Every structure is written in structure tokens, then in C-alpha cells.
PDB file of C-alpha atoms and ligand atoms in Angstrom:
ATOM      1  CA  MET V1449      -7.574  -4.585 -12.681  1.00 77.00           C
ATOM      2  CA  ARG V1450      -7.464  -5.527  -9.221  1.00 95.00           C
ATOM      3  CA  LYS V1451      -5.281  -3.149  -7.410  1.00 96.00           C
ATOM      4  CA  TYR V1452      -3.015  -5.331  -5.222  1.00 98.00           C
ATOM      5  CA  PHE V1453      -3.466  -5.063  -1.216  1.00 98.00           C
ATOM      6  CA  ILE V1454      -0.165  -5.364   1.157  1.00 98.00           C
ATOM      7  CA  ALA V1455      -1.090  -5.466   4.710  1.00 98.00           C
ATOM      8  CA  GLY V1456       0.939  -6.207   7.905  1.00 98.00           C
ATOM      9  CA  ASN V1457      -0.525  -7.625  10.435  1.00 98.00           C
ATOM     10  CA  TRP V1458       1.912  -7.382  13.641  1.00 98.00           C
ATOM     11  CA  LYS V1459      -0.067 -10.083  15.798  1.00 98.00           C
ATOM     12  CA  MET V1460       0.990  -9.444  19.618  1.00 98.00           C
ATOM     13  CA  HIS V1461       4.118  -8.087  18.919  1.00 98.00           C
ATOM     14  CA  LYS V1462       5.347  -4.361  19.825  1.00 98.00           C
ATOM     15  CA  THR V1463       4.883  -1.830  22.357  1.00 98.00           C
ATOM     16  CA  ALA V1464       3.179   1.670  21.591  1.00 98.00           C
ATOM     17  CA  SER V1465       5.764   3.098  21.236  1.00 98.00           C
ATOM     18  CA  GLU V1466       8.112   0.505  19.607  1.00 98.00           C
ATOM     19  CA  ALA V1467       4.453   0.539  17.395  1.00 99.00           C
ATOM     20  CA  VAL V1468       4.622   4.197  16.807  1.00 98.00           C
ATOM     21  CA  ALA V1469       8.510   4.027  15.049  1.00 98.00           C
ATOM     22  CA  LEU V1470       7.741   1.547  12.668  1.00 98.00           C
ATOM     23  CA  ALA V1471       4.842   2.945  11.736  1.00 99.00           C
ATOM     24  CA  SER V1472       6.610   6.408  11.236  1.00 98.00           C
ATOM     25  CA  GLU V1473       9.508   4.759   9.589  1.00 98.00           C
ATOM     26  CA  LEU V1474       6.581   3.027   6.600  1.00 98.00           C
ATOM     27  CA  VAL V1475       4.959   6.233   6.307  1.00 98.00           C
ATOM     28  CA  LYS V1476       7.752   7.223   5.293  1.00 98.00           C
ATOM     29  CA  GLU V1477       9.062   4.849   3.029  1.00 98.00           C
ATOM     30  CA  LEU V1478       5.517   3.389   1.465  1.00 98.00           C
ATOM     31  CA  LYS V1479       4.524   7.187   0.927  1.00 97.00           C
ATOM     32  CA  ASP V1480       4.869   6.920  -2.933  1.00 96.00           C
ATOM     33  CA  GLY V1481       4.016   2.764  -3.216  1.00 97.00           C
ATOM     34  CA  PRO V1482       1.652   1.854  -6.030  1.00 97.00           C
ATOM     35  CA  HIS V1483      -0.284  -0.113  -4.083  1.00 98.00           C
ATOM     36  CA  LYS V1484      -2.915  -0.187  -1.269  1.00 98.00           C
ATOM     37  CA  TYR V1485      -1.349  -0.746   2.120  1.00 98.00           C
ATOM     38  CA  MET V1486      -2.694  -1.517   5.763  1.00 99.00           C
ATOM     39  CA  ILE V1487      -1.124  -2.224   9.066  1.00 99.00           C
ATOM     40  CA  ALA V1488      -2.628  -4.176  12.110  1.00 99.00           C
ATOM     41  CA  PRO V1489      -0.859  -3.399  15.604  1.00 98.00           C
ATOM     42  CA  SER V1490      -1.984  -4.655  18.575  1.00 98.00           C
ATOM     43  CA  PHE V1491      -5.631  -2.872  20.065  1.00 98.00           C
ATOM     44  CA  THR V1492      -3.076  -0.907  22.889  1.00 98.00           C
ATOM     45  CA  ALA V1493      -1.125   0.757  20.037  1.00 98.00           C
ATOM     46  CA  LEU V1494      -3.794   1.684  17.651  1.00 98.00           C
ATOM     47  CA  ASP V1495      -4.788   4.900  19.444  1.00 98.00           C
ATOM     48  CA  ALA V1496      -1.108   6.449  19.485  1.00 98.00           C
ATOM     49  CA  VAL V1497      -0.223   4.796  15.722  1.00 99.00           C
ATOM     50  CA  SER V1498      -3.830   6.148  14.259  1.00 99.00           C
ATOM     51  CA  LYS V1499      -2.127   9.713  14.955  1.00 98.00           C
ATOM     52  CA  VAL V1500       1.128   8.671  12.697  1.00 98.00           C
ATOM     53  CA  VAL V1501      -1.272   6.897   9.819  1.00 98.00           C
ATOM     54  CA  LYS V1502      -3.941   9.443   9.570  1.00 98.00           C
ATOM     55  CA  GLY V1503      -3.429  11.346   5.902  1.00 98.00           C
ATOM     56  CA  THR V1504      -1.544   9.126   4.738  1.00 98.00           C
ATOM     57  CA  ASN V1505      -2.088   6.111   2.018  1.00 98.00           C
ATOM     58  CA  ILE V1506      -1.325   3.233   4.986  1.00 98.00           C
ATOM     59  CA  LEU V1507      -4.759   2.267   6.718  1.00 98.00           C
ATOM     60  CA  LEU V1508      -4.985   1.458   9.994  1.00 99.00           C
ATOM     61  CA  GLY V1509      -6.370  -2.029  10.953  1.00 99.00           C
ATOM     62  CA  ALA V1510      -7.016  -3.830  13.946  1.00 99.00           C
ATOM     63  CA  GLN V1511      -6.435  -7.445  14.274  1.00 98.00           C
ATOM     64  CA  ASN V1512      -9.704  -8.512  15.762  1.00 98.00           C
ATOM     65  CA  MET V1513     -13.321  -7.062  17.035  1.00 98.00           C
ATOM     66  CA  SER V1514     -15.655  -8.367  19.529  1.00 98.00           C
ATOM     67  CA  THR V1515     -19.449  -9.955  17.918  1.00 98.00           C
ATOM     68  CA  ASP V1516     -21.261  -7.114  20.162  1.00 98.00           C
ATOM     69  CA  GLU V1517     -21.426  -3.221  19.816  1.00 98.00           C
ATOM     70  CA  GLN V1518     -21.541  -3.218  23.556  1.00 97.00           C
ATOM     71  CA  GLY V1519     -22.463  -5.137  27.158  1.00 98.00           C
ATOM     72  CA  ALA V1520     -21.123  -6.961  29.447  1.00 98.00           C
ATOM     73  CA  HIS V1521     -18.023  -8.939  27.476  1.00 98.00           C
ATOM     74  CA  THR V1522     -14.846  -8.405  29.646  1.00 98.00           C
ATOM     75  CA  GLY V1523     -11.429  -8.536  27.809  1.00 97.00           C
ATOM     76  CA  GLU V1524     -12.968  -8.199  24.128  1.00 98.00           C
ATOM     77  CA  VAL V1525     -12.825  -4.436  21.775  1.00 98.00           C
ATOM     78  CA  SER V1526     -15.986  -2.940  20.355  1.00 98.00           C
ATOM     79  CA  VAL V1527     -16.638  -1.419  16.275  1.00 98.00           C
ATOM     80  CA  LEU V1528     -17.572   1.284  17.805  1.00 98.00           C
ATOM     81  CA  GLN V1529     -14.024   1.727  19.996  1.00 98.00           C
ATOM     82  CA  LEU V1530     -12.372   0.658  17.096  1.00 98.00           C
ATOM     83  CA  LYS V1531     -13.934   2.953  15.189  1.00 98.00           C
ATOM     84  CA  ASP V1532     -13.559   5.853  17.563  1.00 98.00           C
ATOM     85  CA  LEU V1533      -9.850   5.098  17.102  1.00 98.00           C
ATOM     86  CA  GLY V1534      -9.874   5.571  13.379  1.00 98.00           C
ATOM     87  CA  VAL V1535      -9.454   2.103  12.726  1.00 99.00           C
ATOM     88  CA  GLN V1536     -10.569   1.510   8.834  1.00 98.00           C
ATOM     89  CA  VAL V1537      -9.875  -2.630   8.419  1.00 99.00           C
ATOM     90  CA  VAL V1538     -10.370  -5.359  10.655  1.00 99.00           C
ATOM     91  CA  ILE V1539      -8.724  -8.343  10.166  1.00 99.00           C
ATOM     92  CA  LEU V1540     -11.355 -11.241  11.173  1.00 99.00           C
ATOM     93  CA  GLY V1541     -10.962 -15.069  11.611  1.00 98.00           C
ATOM     94  CA  HIS V1542      -7.635 -15.221  11.359  1.00 98.00           C
ATOM     95  CA  SER V1543      -6.715 -19.038  11.896  1.00 97.00           C
ATOM     96  CA  GLU V1544      -5.004 -18.245  15.415  1.00 97.00           C
ATOM     97  CA  ARG V1545      -8.595 -16.784  16.446  1.00 98.00           C
ATOM     98  CA  ARG V1546     -10.429 -20.221  14.608  1.00 98.00           C
ATOM     99  CA  HIS V1547      -7.971 -22.349  15.903  1.00 96.00           C
ATOM    100  CA  THR V1548      -6.040 -21.095  19.443  1.00 97.00           C
ATOM    101  CA  TYR V1549      -8.838 -19.210  20.632  1.00 97.00           C
ATOM    102  CA  LYS V1550     -12.281 -21.351  18.755  1.00 97.00           C
ATOM    103  CA  GLU V1551     -13.867 -18.622  16.918  1.00 98.00           C
ATOM    104  CA  ASP V1552     -16.593 -20.662  14.428  1.00 98.00           C
ATOM    105  CA  ASP V1553     -17.533 -19.433  11.343  1.00 98.00           C
ATOM    106  CA  ALA V1554     -21.269 -18.289  12.892  1.00 98.00           C
ATOM    107  CA  MET V1555     -19.106 -16.145  15.054  1.00 98.00           C
ATOM    108  CA  ILE V1556     -16.706 -14.749  12.033  1.00 98.00           C
ATOM    109  CA  ASN V1557     -20.018 -14.625  10.339  1.00 98.00           C
ATOM    110  CA  LYS V1558     -21.691 -11.994  12.745  1.00 98.00           C
ATOM    111  CA  LYS V1559     -17.886 -10.262  13.624  1.00 98.00           C
ATOM    112  CA  VAL V1560     -18.361  -9.476   9.762  1.00 99.00           C
ATOM    113  CA  LYS V1561     -21.761  -8.128   9.136  1.00 98.00           C
ATOM    114  CA  LEU V1562     -21.033  -6.076  12.545  1.00 98.00           C
ATOM    115  CA  ALA V1563     -17.871  -4.662  10.850  1.00 99.00           C
ATOM    116  CA  LEU V1564     -19.684  -3.624   7.724  1.00 98.00           C
ATOM    117  CA  SER V1565     -22.844  -2.174   8.697  1.00 98.00           C
ATOM    118  CA  HIS V1566     -20.038   0.566  10.902  1.00 98.00           C
ATOM    119  CA  GLY V1567     -18.754   0.987   7.505  1.00 98.00           C
ATOM    120  CA  LEU V1568     -15.748  -0.585   8.114  1.00 98.00           C
ATOM    121  CA  GLU V1569     -13.252  -2.905   5.633  1.00 99.00           C
ATOM    122  CA  VAL V1570     -12.882  -6.780   6.345  1.00 99.00           C
ATOM    123  CA  ILE V1571     -10.136  -8.634   5.679  1.00 99.00           C
ATOM    124  CA  LEU V1572     -11.238 -12.356   5.701  1.00 99.00           C
ATOM    125  CA  CYS V1573      -8.923 -15.064   6.609  1.00 98.00           C
ATOM    126  CA  VAL V1574      -9.553 -18.588   4.975  1.00 98.00           C
ATOM    127  CA  GLY V1575      -7.018 -21.355   5.344  1.00 98.00           C
ATOM    128  CA  GLU V1576      -7.034 -25.127   5.904  1.00 97.00           C
ATOM    129  CA  LEU V1577      -4.593 -26.845   8.310  1.00 96.00           C
ATOM    130  CA  LEU V1578      -1.937 -29.102   7.416  1.00 94.00           C
ATOM    131  CA  GLU V1579      -4.137 -32.733   7.730  1.00 94.00           C
ATOM    132  CA  GLU V1580      -7.250 -30.773   6.042  1.00 96.00           C
ATOM    133  CA  ARG V1581      -4.493 -30.238   2.914  1.00 94.00           C
ATOM    134  CA  GLU V1582      -3.184 -33.582   2.978  1.00 92.00           C
ATOM    135  CA  ALA V1583      -6.516 -35.366   3.410  1.00 95.00           C
ATOM    136  CA  GLY V1584      -7.397 -33.469  -0.028  1.00 96.00           C
ATOM    137  CA  LYS V1585      -9.464 -31.086   1.931  1.00 97.00           C
ATOM    138  CA  ALA V1586      -8.359 -28.055   1.596  1.00 97.00           C
ATOM    139  CA  GLU V1587     -10.126 -26.559  -0.955  1.00 98.00           C
ATOM    140  CA  LYS V1588     -13.731 -27.769   1.121  1.00 98.00           C
ATOM    141  CA  VAL V1589     -12.387 -26.013   4.013  1.00 98.00           C
ATOM    142  CA  CYS V1590     -11.967 -22.563   2.103  1.00 98.00           C
ATOM    143  CA  GLU V1591     -15.248 -22.935   0.417  1.00 98.00           C
ATOM    144  CA  GLU V1592     -17.269 -23.837   3.630  1.00 98.00           C
ATOM    145  CA  GLN V1593     -15.110 -20.412   5.618  1.00 98.00           C
ATOM    146  CA  THR V1594     -15.523 -18.467   2.528  1.00 98.00           C
ATOM    147  CA  ARG V1595     -19.323 -19.296   2.439  1.00 98.00           C
ATOM    148  CA  LYS V1596     -19.928 -19.032   5.681  1.00 98.00           C
ATOM    149  CA  GLY V1597     -18.027 -16.143   6.909  1.00 98.00           C
ATOM    150  CA  LEU V1598     -19.935 -14.096   4.189  1.00 98.00           C
ATOM    151  CA  ALA V1599     -23.530 -15.440   4.614  1.00 98.00           C
ATOM    152  CA  GLY V1600     -26.011 -12.546   4.414  1.00 98.00           C
ATOM    153  CA  VAL V1601     -23.088 -10.084   3.567  1.00 98.00           C
ATOM    154  CA  SER V1602     -24.955  -7.768   0.378  1.00 98.00           C
ATOM    155  CA  ALA V1603     -23.346  -7.316  -2.904  1.00 98.00           C
ATOM    156  CA  ASP V1604     -22.475  -3.902  -1.893  1.00 98.00           C
ATOM    157  CA  ASP V1605     -21.171  -4.818   1.087  1.00 98.00           C
ATOM    158  CA  LEU V1606     -18.897  -7.330  -0.437  1.00 98.00           C
ATOM    159  CA  LYS V1607     -16.613  -4.287  -2.085  1.00 98.00           C
ATOM    160  CA  LYS V1608     -15.718  -3.790   1.357  1.00 98.00           C
ATOM    161  CA  VAL V1609     -14.076  -7.100   1.776  1.00 98.00           C
ATOM    162  CA  THR V1610     -11.108  -8.461   0.952  1.00 98.00           C
ATOM    163  CA  ILE V1611     -10.311 -12.544   1.436  1.00 98.00           C
ATOM    164  CA  ALA V1612      -6.676 -13.786   2.538  1.00 98.00           C
ATOM    165  CA  TYR V1613      -5.969 -17.444   1.867  1.00 98.00           C
ATOM    166  CA  GLU V1614      -3.840 -18.334   4.718  1.00 97.00           C
ATOM    167  CA  PRO V1615      -2.772 -22.111   4.884  1.00 97.00           C
ATOM    168  CA  VAL V1616      -2.395 -22.542   7.849  1.00 95.00           C
ATOM    169  CA  TRP V1617       0.346 -25.252   7.937  1.00 93.00           C
ATOM    170  CA  ALA V1618       2.470 -21.828   6.267  1.00 92.00           C
ATOM    171  CA  ILE V1619       1.516 -19.311   8.751  1.00 90.00           C
ATOM    172  CA  GLY V1620       5.128 -18.899  10.757  1.00 87.00           C
ATOM    173  CA  THR V1621       6.669 -21.715   9.491  1.00 89.00           C
ATOM    174  CA  GLY V1622       8.896 -20.648   6.953  1.00 85.00           C
ATOM    175  CA  LYS V1623       6.982 -23.030   4.589  1.00 85.00           C
ATOM    176  CA  THR V1624       5.182 -20.762   2.101  1.00 84.00           C
ATOM    177  CA  ALA V1625       2.604 -22.363  -0.663  1.00 88.00           C
ATOM    178  CA  THR V1626       4.070 -22.684  -4.020  1.00 94.00           C
ATOM    179  CA  PRO V1627       3.109 -19.906  -6.164  1.00 97.00           C
ATOM    180  CA  GLU V1628       1.415 -22.605  -8.025  1.00 97.00           C
ATOM    181  CA  ASP V1629      -1.057 -24.198  -5.124  1.00 96.00           C
ATOM    182  CA  ALA V1630      -1.917 -20.748  -3.713  1.00 97.00           C
ATOM    183  CA  ASP V1631      -2.908 -19.585  -6.975  1.00 98.00           C
ATOM    184  CA  ALA V1632      -4.998 -22.449  -7.680  1.00 98.00           C
ATOM    185  CA  ILE V1633      -7.126 -21.717  -4.240  1.00 98.00           C
ATOM    186  CA  HIS V1634      -7.040 -18.196  -4.987  1.00 98.00           C
ATOM    187  CA  LYS V1635      -8.933 -19.086  -8.412  1.00 98.00           C
ATOM    188  CA  PHE V1636     -11.066 -21.513  -6.818  1.00 98.00           C
ATOM    189  CA  THR V1637     -12.286 -19.586  -3.461  1.00 98.00           C
ATOM    190  CA  ARG V1638     -13.234 -16.848  -6.797  1.00 98.00           C
ATOM    191  CA  GLY V1639     -15.092 -19.398  -8.261  1.00 98.00           C
ATOM    192  CA  ILE V1640     -16.944 -19.206  -4.762  1.00 98.00           C
ATOM    193  CA  ILE V1641     -17.506 -16.116  -5.107  1.00 98.00           C
ATOM    194  CA  ALA V1642     -18.803 -15.928  -8.565  1.00 98.00           C
ATOM    195  CA  ASP V1643     -21.451 -18.530  -7.466  1.00 98.00           C
ATOM    196  CA  MET V1644     -22.499 -16.497  -4.703  1.00 98.00           C
ATOM    197  CA  TYR V1645     -22.183 -13.557  -6.073  1.00 98.00           C
ATOM    198  CA  GLY V1646     -21.814 -13.173  -9.751  1.00 98.00           C
ATOM    199  CA  LYS V1647     -18.642 -13.008 -12.092  1.00 98.00           C
ATOM    200  CA  ALA V1648     -17.975  -8.910 -11.962  1.00 98.00           C
ATOM    201  CA  ALA V1649     -18.056  -9.404  -8.004  1.00 98.00           C
ATOM    202  CA  ALA V1650     -15.219 -12.378  -8.532  1.00 98.00           C
ATOM    203  CA  ASP V1651     -13.614 -10.183 -10.561  1.00 98.00           C
ATOM    204  CA  ALA V1652     -13.337  -7.591  -8.626  1.00 98.00           C
ATOM    205  CA  MET V1653     -12.889  -9.096  -5.326  1.00 98.00           C
ATOM    206  CA  VAL V1654      -9.289  -8.406  -3.589  1.00 98.00           C
ATOM    207  CA  ILE V1655      -7.782 -11.911  -2.363  1.00 98.00           C
ATOM    208  CA  GLN V1656      -4.302 -11.562  -0.707  1.00 98.00           C
ATOM    209  CA  TYR V1657      -1.796 -14.664   0.595  1.00 97.00           C
ATOM    210  CA  GLY V1658      -0.716 -15.043   3.745  1.00 97.00           C
ATOM    211  CA  GLY V1659       1.568 -17.548   5.193  1.00 96.00           C
ATOM    212  CA  SER V1660       5.982 -16.835   5.319  1.00 95.00           C
ATOM    213  CA  MET V1661       5.377 -14.121   2.856  1.00 96.00           C
ATOM    214  CA  LYS V1662       9.041 -12.515   2.387  1.00 96.00           C
ATOM    215  CA  ALA V1663      10.894 -10.414   0.020  1.00 96.00           C
ATOM    216  CA  ASP V1664      12.579 -13.210  -1.618  1.00 96.00           C
ATOM    217  CA  ASN V1665       8.830 -15.516  -2.552  1.00 96.00           C
ATOM    218  CA  ALA V1666       6.727 -12.232  -2.901  1.00 97.00           C
ATOM    219  CA  GLN V1667       7.354 -11.639  -6.383  1.00 97.00           C
ATOM    220  CA  ALA V1668       6.633 -15.082  -7.532  1.00 97.00           C
ATOM    221  CA  LEU V1669       3.190 -15.451  -5.591  1.00 97.00           C
ATOM    222  CA  LEU V1670       2.193 -11.744  -6.629  1.00 97.00           C
ATOM    223  CA  ALA V1671       2.888 -13.248 -10.384  1.00 97.00           C
ATOM    224  CA  LYS V1672       0.061 -15.125 -10.384  1.00 97.00           C
ATOM    225  CA  GLU V1673      -2.947 -14.429 -11.754  1.00 97.00           C
ATOM    226  CA  ASN V1674      -5.165 -14.908  -8.851  1.00 98.00           C
ATOM    227  CA  ILE V1675      -2.877 -13.483  -6.015  1.00 98.00           C
ATOM    228  CA  ASP V1676      -3.832  -9.497  -5.302  1.00 98.00           C
ATOM    229  CA  GLY V1677      -1.876  -8.959  -2.215  1.00 98.00           C
ATOM    230  CA  GLY V1678      -0.406 -10.468   0.508  1.00 98.00           C
ATOM    231  CA  LEU V1679      -1.394 -10.662   4.638  1.00 98.00           C
ATOM    232  CA  ILE V1680       1.841 -10.343   5.684  1.00 98.00           C
ATOM    233  CA  GLY V1681       2.917 -11.666   9.647  1.00 98.00           C
ATOM    234  CA  GLY V1682       6.434 -12.148  10.548  1.00 98.00           C
ATOM    235  CA  ALA V1683       7.979  -9.857   7.665  1.00 98.00           C
ATOM    236  CA  ALA V1684       5.598  -7.020   8.768  1.00 98.00           C
ATOM    237  CA  LEU V1685       7.473  -6.096  11.686  1.00 98.00           C
ATOM    238  CA  LYS V1686      10.554  -4.357  10.297  1.00 98.00           C
ATOM    239  CA  ALA V1687      10.756  -2.010   8.050  1.00 98.00           C
ATOM    240  CA  ASP V1688      13.192  -3.401   5.698  1.00 98.00           C
ATOM    241  CA  THR V1689      11.781  -6.889   5.623  1.00 98.00           C
ATOM    242  CA  PHE V1690       7.881  -5.339   4.731  1.00 98.00           C
ATOM    243  CA  LYS V1691       9.107  -2.528   2.517  1.00 98.00           C
ATOM    244  CA  PRO V1692      10.493  -4.612  -0.443  1.00 97.00           C
ATOM    245  CA  ILE V1693       7.405  -6.741  -0.371  1.00 98.00           C
ATOM    246  CA  ALA V1694       5.323  -3.503  -0.164  1.00 98.00           C
ATOM    247  CA  LEU V1695       7.072  -2.116  -3.332  1.00 97.00           C
ATOM    248  CA  CYS V1696       7.008  -5.121  -4.912  1.00 92.00           C
ATOM    249  CA  LYS V1697       5.728  -4.519  -8.620  1.00 82.00           C
TER     250      LYS V1697
HETATM  251  P1  LIG D2870       3.756 -15.208   8.966  1.00 54.10           P
HETATM  252  O1  LIG D2870       4.285 -14.318   7.817  1.00 54.10           O
HETATM  253  O2  LIG D2870       4.649 -14.641   9.876  1.00 54.10           O
HETATM  254  O3  LIG D2870       3.748 -16.502   8.355  1.00 54.10           O
HETATM  255  O4  LIG D2870       2.038 -15.056   9.477  1.00 54.10           O
HETATM  256  C1  LIG D2870       1.484 -15.023   8.459  1.00 54.10           C
HETATM  257  C2  LIG D2870      -0.213 -14.486   9.022  1.00 54.10           C
HETATM  258  O5  LIG D2870      -1.067 -15.341  10.001  1.00 54.10           O
HETATM  259  C3  LIG D2870      -0.247 -13.049   8.333  1.00 54.10           C
HETATM  260  O6  LIG D2870      -1.584 -12.645   9.091  1.00 54.10           O
END
């Protein structure tokens, strides 16, 4: 049985003190929660939030990471620096990184392998643009991003990978994929994992949904066979809106 993984991606929101306040509330609210949890504040809040979530059932995530361990990379943040702050999970290949900051699959794959080689868990995001969906290319895009993102990742390291299906047209727009449409892509993506790593690995792979997931649609999405959690943006920014998703049955 796969365990739900409910994760909050706080994106570029909250100062360190605001992040500490929200993390402190979540530690209290989710302490008996039945699922796996993660919150990913901005880099600037990681140190402070790390102290709040340390030893709790909430993992500390980062939203991105450099392709390199160290060196002349102005403005980047390295895996060594993240680990030093207690980061346990890193979100890679988010659509905002792919489309706004032009990260390609090769770059994302390099980051995935670097994070795994340092023992971090990875949430690898995949998902199609609206025009790709309308052109009937959603599966093709997700397949390519999955295969290229995971190229060279060992079966053993795959155990530390979660895939997040985030249709780009559903992110921050209030439009959610229907549970049926999302489940179809999740099932298809699980099939790609089966092809790459075998059925047991595919059955164990946690695939989150992300894109306008809220208290009122989370239950229906999570009820689907292939949807194993959520990567939540807007609704993760307040305890009141995150908690009902995080405690979904
Ligand atoms: P929203 O929940 O705000 O649509 O964001 C989803 C997302 O991009 C999480 O990574």
C-alpha cells in the first residue's frame, strides 16, 4: 500500500518569521496526521523553519537546487548548503522552473542525480501546457519528462523519488484536472515507471497531483487509485486551508 504524501510548496511567499509562524501551527495541527508530510519554504526561511520541524512528522523541503555542488554560480544554492540546513526533500523540475526559468530535462536530470547522490529525497514534477493538452500531447510530454528526468537513476535511488503530476494549466488558475483526467495521467506515468524499472517499482511509486488542489476537491482526487497525495501551492499558505487536505482520509 502506498502512503499519501501531502506536500506544501510555499513558492516565493512568506518572510522567515511568517514561515516560522505557519510551520509552528502545522507542527501542532498535523502531529497525529496519518500521511507523509513536507513543507517547502523559500531558501531564506529554510534555516528558521528547519528548527521548527526538526524531530516532527513534517519533512523539510527546498523548492530547487543548483546542478553543481559548489563553485562560481552566482545566485544558486547547492545541495551541500541545503543538507547543512536540514533539508530532506527537494522539488525539481517544477513547471515554473521549466517554463519561466527555461530549465530543460537534461538540467533537471543532473539535479535529480546530484540530490539523490547526497541522500536527499526528490519530488520530480512533470506536466503539460494547455496547448499540449489540447493537441493531445499530455501523455507524450509527461512520458518524456519522466524518462529524461530519471535517466541514469538506479532502482535503489528511485525509492527516494516521488513524481508530482502538475498540469501547467491547473497551477494557480483555480482550474483542476478532473479526478478522472488526473488519474489517467497518473496511471500512464506509473506504466512508464513499470517499463523503466518493473512492476514492483511502479506499484511503490508515489505520484502526487498538483494544480489548484483545495479542501473541496482533494478528497475526490485522492480517492482515485493512482493519486497518492498532493503538491499544494496556494492552499498550503494557511494552516486553515492546508489542514483539511493534509488530514484527508
Ligand atoms: P496551486 O496549488 O497554487 O495551483 O500550485 C500548485 C503547484 O504548483 C505546487 O507545486
